[in-house]
Coordinates of C-alpha atoms in Angstrom, one line a residue:
L1 CA 89.5 109.5 125.7
S2 CA 88.6 110.5 129.2
R3 CA 92.1 111.9 129.7
I4 CA 91.6 114.0 126.6
S5 CA 88.2 115.2 127.8
E6 CA 89.7 116.3 131.1
A7 CA 92.5 118.2 129.3
I8 CA 90.0 120.0 127.1
T9 CA 88.1 121.3 130.1
S10 CA 91.2 122.3 131.9
D11 CA 92.9 125.7 132.1
L12 CA 95.8 124.6 129.8
Y13 CA 96.8 126.8 126.9
L14 CA 95.8 125.6 123.4
D15 CA 99.3 124.4 122.4
D16 CA 99.6 122.4 125.6
I17 CA 96.1 120.8 125.0
L18 CA 97.0 119.8 121.4
K19 CA 100.3 118.4 122.5
F20 CA 98.6 116.4 125.1
I21 CA 96.0 115.1 122.6
V22 CA 98.7 113.9 120.1
T23 CA 100.7 112.3 122.9
V24 CA 97.8 110.4 124.3
T25 CA 96.8 109.3 120.8
A26 CA 100.3 108.1 120.1
E27 CA 100.4 106.1 123.3
L28 CA 96.9 104.6 122.6
F29 CA 97.9 103.3 119.1
Q30 CA 101.6 102.8 119.8
S31 CA 102.3 105.3 117.1
K32 CA 105.8 106.4 116.2
I33 CA 104.6 109.8 115.2
C34 CA 101.2 111.4 115.8
S35 CA 100.7 115.0 114.4
L36 CA 98.0 117.5 114.2
M37 CA 98.1 119.9 111.3
L38 CA 96.0 123.0 110.9
L39 CA 94.8 124.6 107.6
D40 CA 96.1 128.2 107.2
D41 CA 93.3 130.2 105.8
S42 CA 95.5 132.6 103.9
S43 CA 98.1 130.2 102.3
R44 CA 95.7 127.3 102.1
E45 CA 98.5 125.1 103.5
L46 CA 98.6 122.5 106.3
V47 CA 101.0 123.5 109.1
V48 CA 102.2 121.1 111.8
K49 CA 100.6 122.5 115.0
A50 CA 101.4 119.7 117.5
T51 CA 103.3 116.4 117.6
Q52 CA 104.8 114.2 120.3
S53 CA 107.7 113.5 118.0
I54 CA 111.2 114.8 118.8
S55 CA 112.4 114.3 115.3
E56 CA 113.9 117.6 114.1
D57 CA 113.2 116.6 110.4
Y58 CA 109.5 116.0 111.1
L59 CA 109.2 119.1 113.3
H60 CA 110.6 121.2 110.4
K61 CA 108.9 119.4 107.6
P62 CA 107.5 121.7 104.8
N63 CA 103.9 122.8 104.9
I64 CA 101.5 120.7 102.8
K65 CA 99.5 122.4 100.1
L66 CA 95.8 121.7 100.0
G67 CA 95.2 118.8 97.7
T68 CA 98.7 117.5 97.7
G69 CA 100.2 114.5 99.6
I70 CA 98.0 112.4 101.8
A71 CA 97.2 115.0 104.4
G72 CA 96.5 117.6 101.7
R73 CA 94.0 115.3 100.0
V74 CA 92.3 114.5 103.3
A75 CA 91.9 118.2 104.0
Q76 CA 90.6 118.9 100.5
N77 CA 88.1 116.0 100.3
G78 CA 87.2 115.8 103.9
K79 CA 87.6 112.0 103.9
E80 CA 90.0 109.9 105.9
L81 CA 92.8 108.0 104.1
T82 CA 94.9 105.0 105.1
V83 CA 98.2 104.1 103.6
A84 CA 99.8 100.6 104.0
D85 CA 103.4 101.9 103.6
V86 CA 104.1 105.6 103.2
K87 CA 107.6 104.8 101.9
K88 CA 106.1 103.1 98.8
D89 CA 103.0 105.3 98.2
R90 CA 103.6 107.8 95.4
R91 CA 101.1 110.2 96.9
Y92 CA 103.2 110.7 100.0
I93 CA 105.5 113.7 99.8
C94 CA 108.0 113.4 102.6
T95 CA 109.4 110.0 101.7
E96 CA 112.9 110.9 102.9
I97 CA 111.6 111.6 106.4
A98 CA 109.5 108.4 106.3
R99 CA 112.7 106.4 105.6
Q100 CA 114.7 108.2 108.3
E101 CA 112.0 107.7 110.9
N102 CA 111.1 104.2 109.7
L103 CA 107.5 105.2 109.2
C104 CA 105.1 102.6 107.7
S105 CA 101.3 102.7 107.9
L106 CA 99.4 105.9 108.2
L107 CA 95.8 106.9 109.1
S108 CA 95.0 110.5 108.3
V109 CA 91.6 111.9 109.4
P110 CA 90.0 115.4 108.9
L111 CA 89.2 117.8 111.6
F112 CA 85.7 119.3 111.0
F113 CA 84.0 122.3 112.5
K114 CA 80.6 123.4 111.3
G115 CA 81.0 121.5 108.1
S116 CA 84.4 122.8 107.1
V117 CA 87.8 121.1 107.4
I118 CA 90.1 123.0 109.7
G119 CA 92.9 120.5 109.9
V120 CA 94.1 116.9 109.8
L121 CA 95.2 114.4 112.5
N122 CA 97.9 111.9 111.4
C123 CA 98.8 108.7 113.1
Y124 CA 101.9 106.7 111.9
T125 CA 103.2 103.2 112.8
T126 CA 106.6 101.7 112.3
T127 CA 105.3 98.3 111.2
P128 CA 102.6 97.4 108.7
H129 CA 99.2 97.9 110.3
T130 CA 95.6 97.7 109.1
F131 CA 93.5 100.2 111.0
T132 CA 90.3 98.6 112.1
A133 CA 86.9 100.3 111.9
S134 CA 86.9 100.7 115.7
E135 CA 90.4 102.3 115.6
K136 CA 89.3 104.7 112.9
K137 CA 86.2 105.6 115.0
V138 CA 88.3 106.4 118.1
I139 CA 90.8 108.5 116.1
Q140 CA 87.9 110.4 114.4
S141 CA 86.4 111.0 117.8
I142 CA 89.7 112.4 119.1
A143 CA 89.9 114.6 115.9
S144 CA 86.4 115.9 116.6
Q145 CA 87.3 116.9 120.2
A146 CA 90.5 118.6 119.0
A147 CA 88.5 120.5 116.4
V148 CA 86.1 121.8 119.0
V149 CA 89.0 123.0 121.2
I150 CA 90.6 124.8 118.2
A151 CA 87.4 126.4 117.1
N152 CA 86.5 127.6 120.6
F153 CA 90.0 129.1 120.9
K154 CA 89.6 131.0 117.6
L155 CA 86.2 132.3 118.7
V156 CA 87.7 133.6 122.0
V157 CA 90.5 135.3 120.1
E158 CA 88.1 136.8 117.5
S159 CA 85.8 138.1 120.3
Q160 CA 88.8 139.6 122.1
V161 CA 89.9 141.3 118.9
I162 CA 86.4 142.7 118.3
K163 CA 86.3 143.9 121.9
E164 CA 89.6 145.7 121.6
E165 CA 88.6 147.3 118.4
L166 CA 85.4 148.6 119.9
E167 CA 87.3 149.9 122.9
A168 CA 89.8 151.6 120.7
R169 CA 87.1 153.2 118.6
K170 CA 85.3 154.5 121.7
L171 CA 88.6 155.9 123.1
I172 CA 89.4 157.6 119.8
E173 CA 85.9 159.2 119.7
T174 CA 86.3 160.5 123.3
A175 CA 89.8 161.9 122.5
K176 CA 88.5 163.6 119.4
R177 CA 85.7 165.2 121.3
L178 CA 88.1 166.5 123.9
L179 CA 90.4 167.9 121.3
M180 CA 87.5 169.7 119.6
E181 CA 86.4 171.3 122.9
Q182 CA 90.0 172.3 124.0
E183 CA 91.1 173.7 120.6
G184 CA 87.8 174.8 119.2
I185 CA 88.3 172.9 116.0
S186 CA 86.1 170.8 113.8
E187 CA 85.7 167.0 114.1
R188 CA 87.6 166.5 110.9
E189 CA 90.5 168.7 112.0
A190 CA 90.7 166.9 115.3
Y191 CA 90.9 163.5 113.6
N192 CA 93.5 164.7 111.1
R193 CA 95.7 166.2 113.9
M194 CA 95.5 162.9 115.8
R195 CA 96.3 160.9 112.7
Q196 CA 99.2 163.1 111.7
Y197 CA 100.7 162.8 115.2
S198 CA 100.2 159.1 115.1
M199 CA 102.1 158.8 111.8
N200 CA 104.9 161.2 113.0
T201 CA 105.5 159.3 116.2
R202 CA 104.7 155.8 114.8
R203 CA 102.2 155.3 117.6
S204 CA 98.8 153.8 117.1
M205 CA 95.7 155.9 117.1
R206 CA 94.7 154.2 120.3
V207 CA 97.9 155.2 122.1
V208 CA 97.5 158.8 120.9
A209 CA 93.9 158.8 122.1
E210 CA 94.9 157.5 125.5
A211 CA 97.4 160.3 125.9
I212 CA 94.8 162.9 125.2
V213 CA 92.3 161.3 127.6
L214 CA 94.9 160.9 130.4
T215 CA 96.1 164.4 130.0
Q216 CA 92.6 165.7 130.3
K217 CA 91.9 163.6 133.4
A218 CA 95.1 164.7 135.1
N219 CA 94.4 168.3 134.1
L220 CA 98.0 168.9 133.2
A221 CA 97.8 171.6 130.5
D222 CA 101.5 172.2 130.5
L223 CA 102.1 168.6 129.6
K224 CA 99.9 168.6 126.5
P225 CA 101.5 167.0 123.5
M226 CA 102.6 169.3 120.8
F227 CA 99.8 168.3 118.5
L228 CA 97.3 169.6 121.1
R229 CA 98.6 173.1 121.2
T230 CA 97.2 175.8 119.1
K231 CA 99.6 176.9 116.4

């Protein structure tokens, strides 16, 4: 667990941290396959995000719909599930992969963040194994640490998106004001002209706005884009 804690506080990318988590978990429990699946908010399916397995079949296994299979039930109900032998359990979906990889027992635990399930951590063995209470506690602790890493990463991404949107909005407003001053047109006309140029050139409004601002700063009137010129 200390190795996982160190990885979480490192400068590694999210994918590398999650790969490290499942690798350490697999070593700790001598697991043939350990995988971390995340719940896609739009499709409501569990997608394999990280695994230490090199099995091509497992790496390309189909997504699991919420409420189906073992992992899907864990994600839907927010409760761990143990399976004595996945090859014989009717709830388990990928029985062919289980036979090919000689998978047997499974412990699947939910990843929680702020009361909501965001994924599932799966731990497989190749021989019959009864997971003890202490083992379940350890794996749940690992799942909790993984959930915090994932949630923090999402928050960083969301904050960056919001920051970029605010910057783009500010830039567009500045460009619009410059266009109004240069061409003596209304705010609506300035915006419409920028939008039309954006559509015609297949460039974002931010790129168009940047061109206007940079042209103004450079004071290069002869290089003004066509949409800036008075017709």
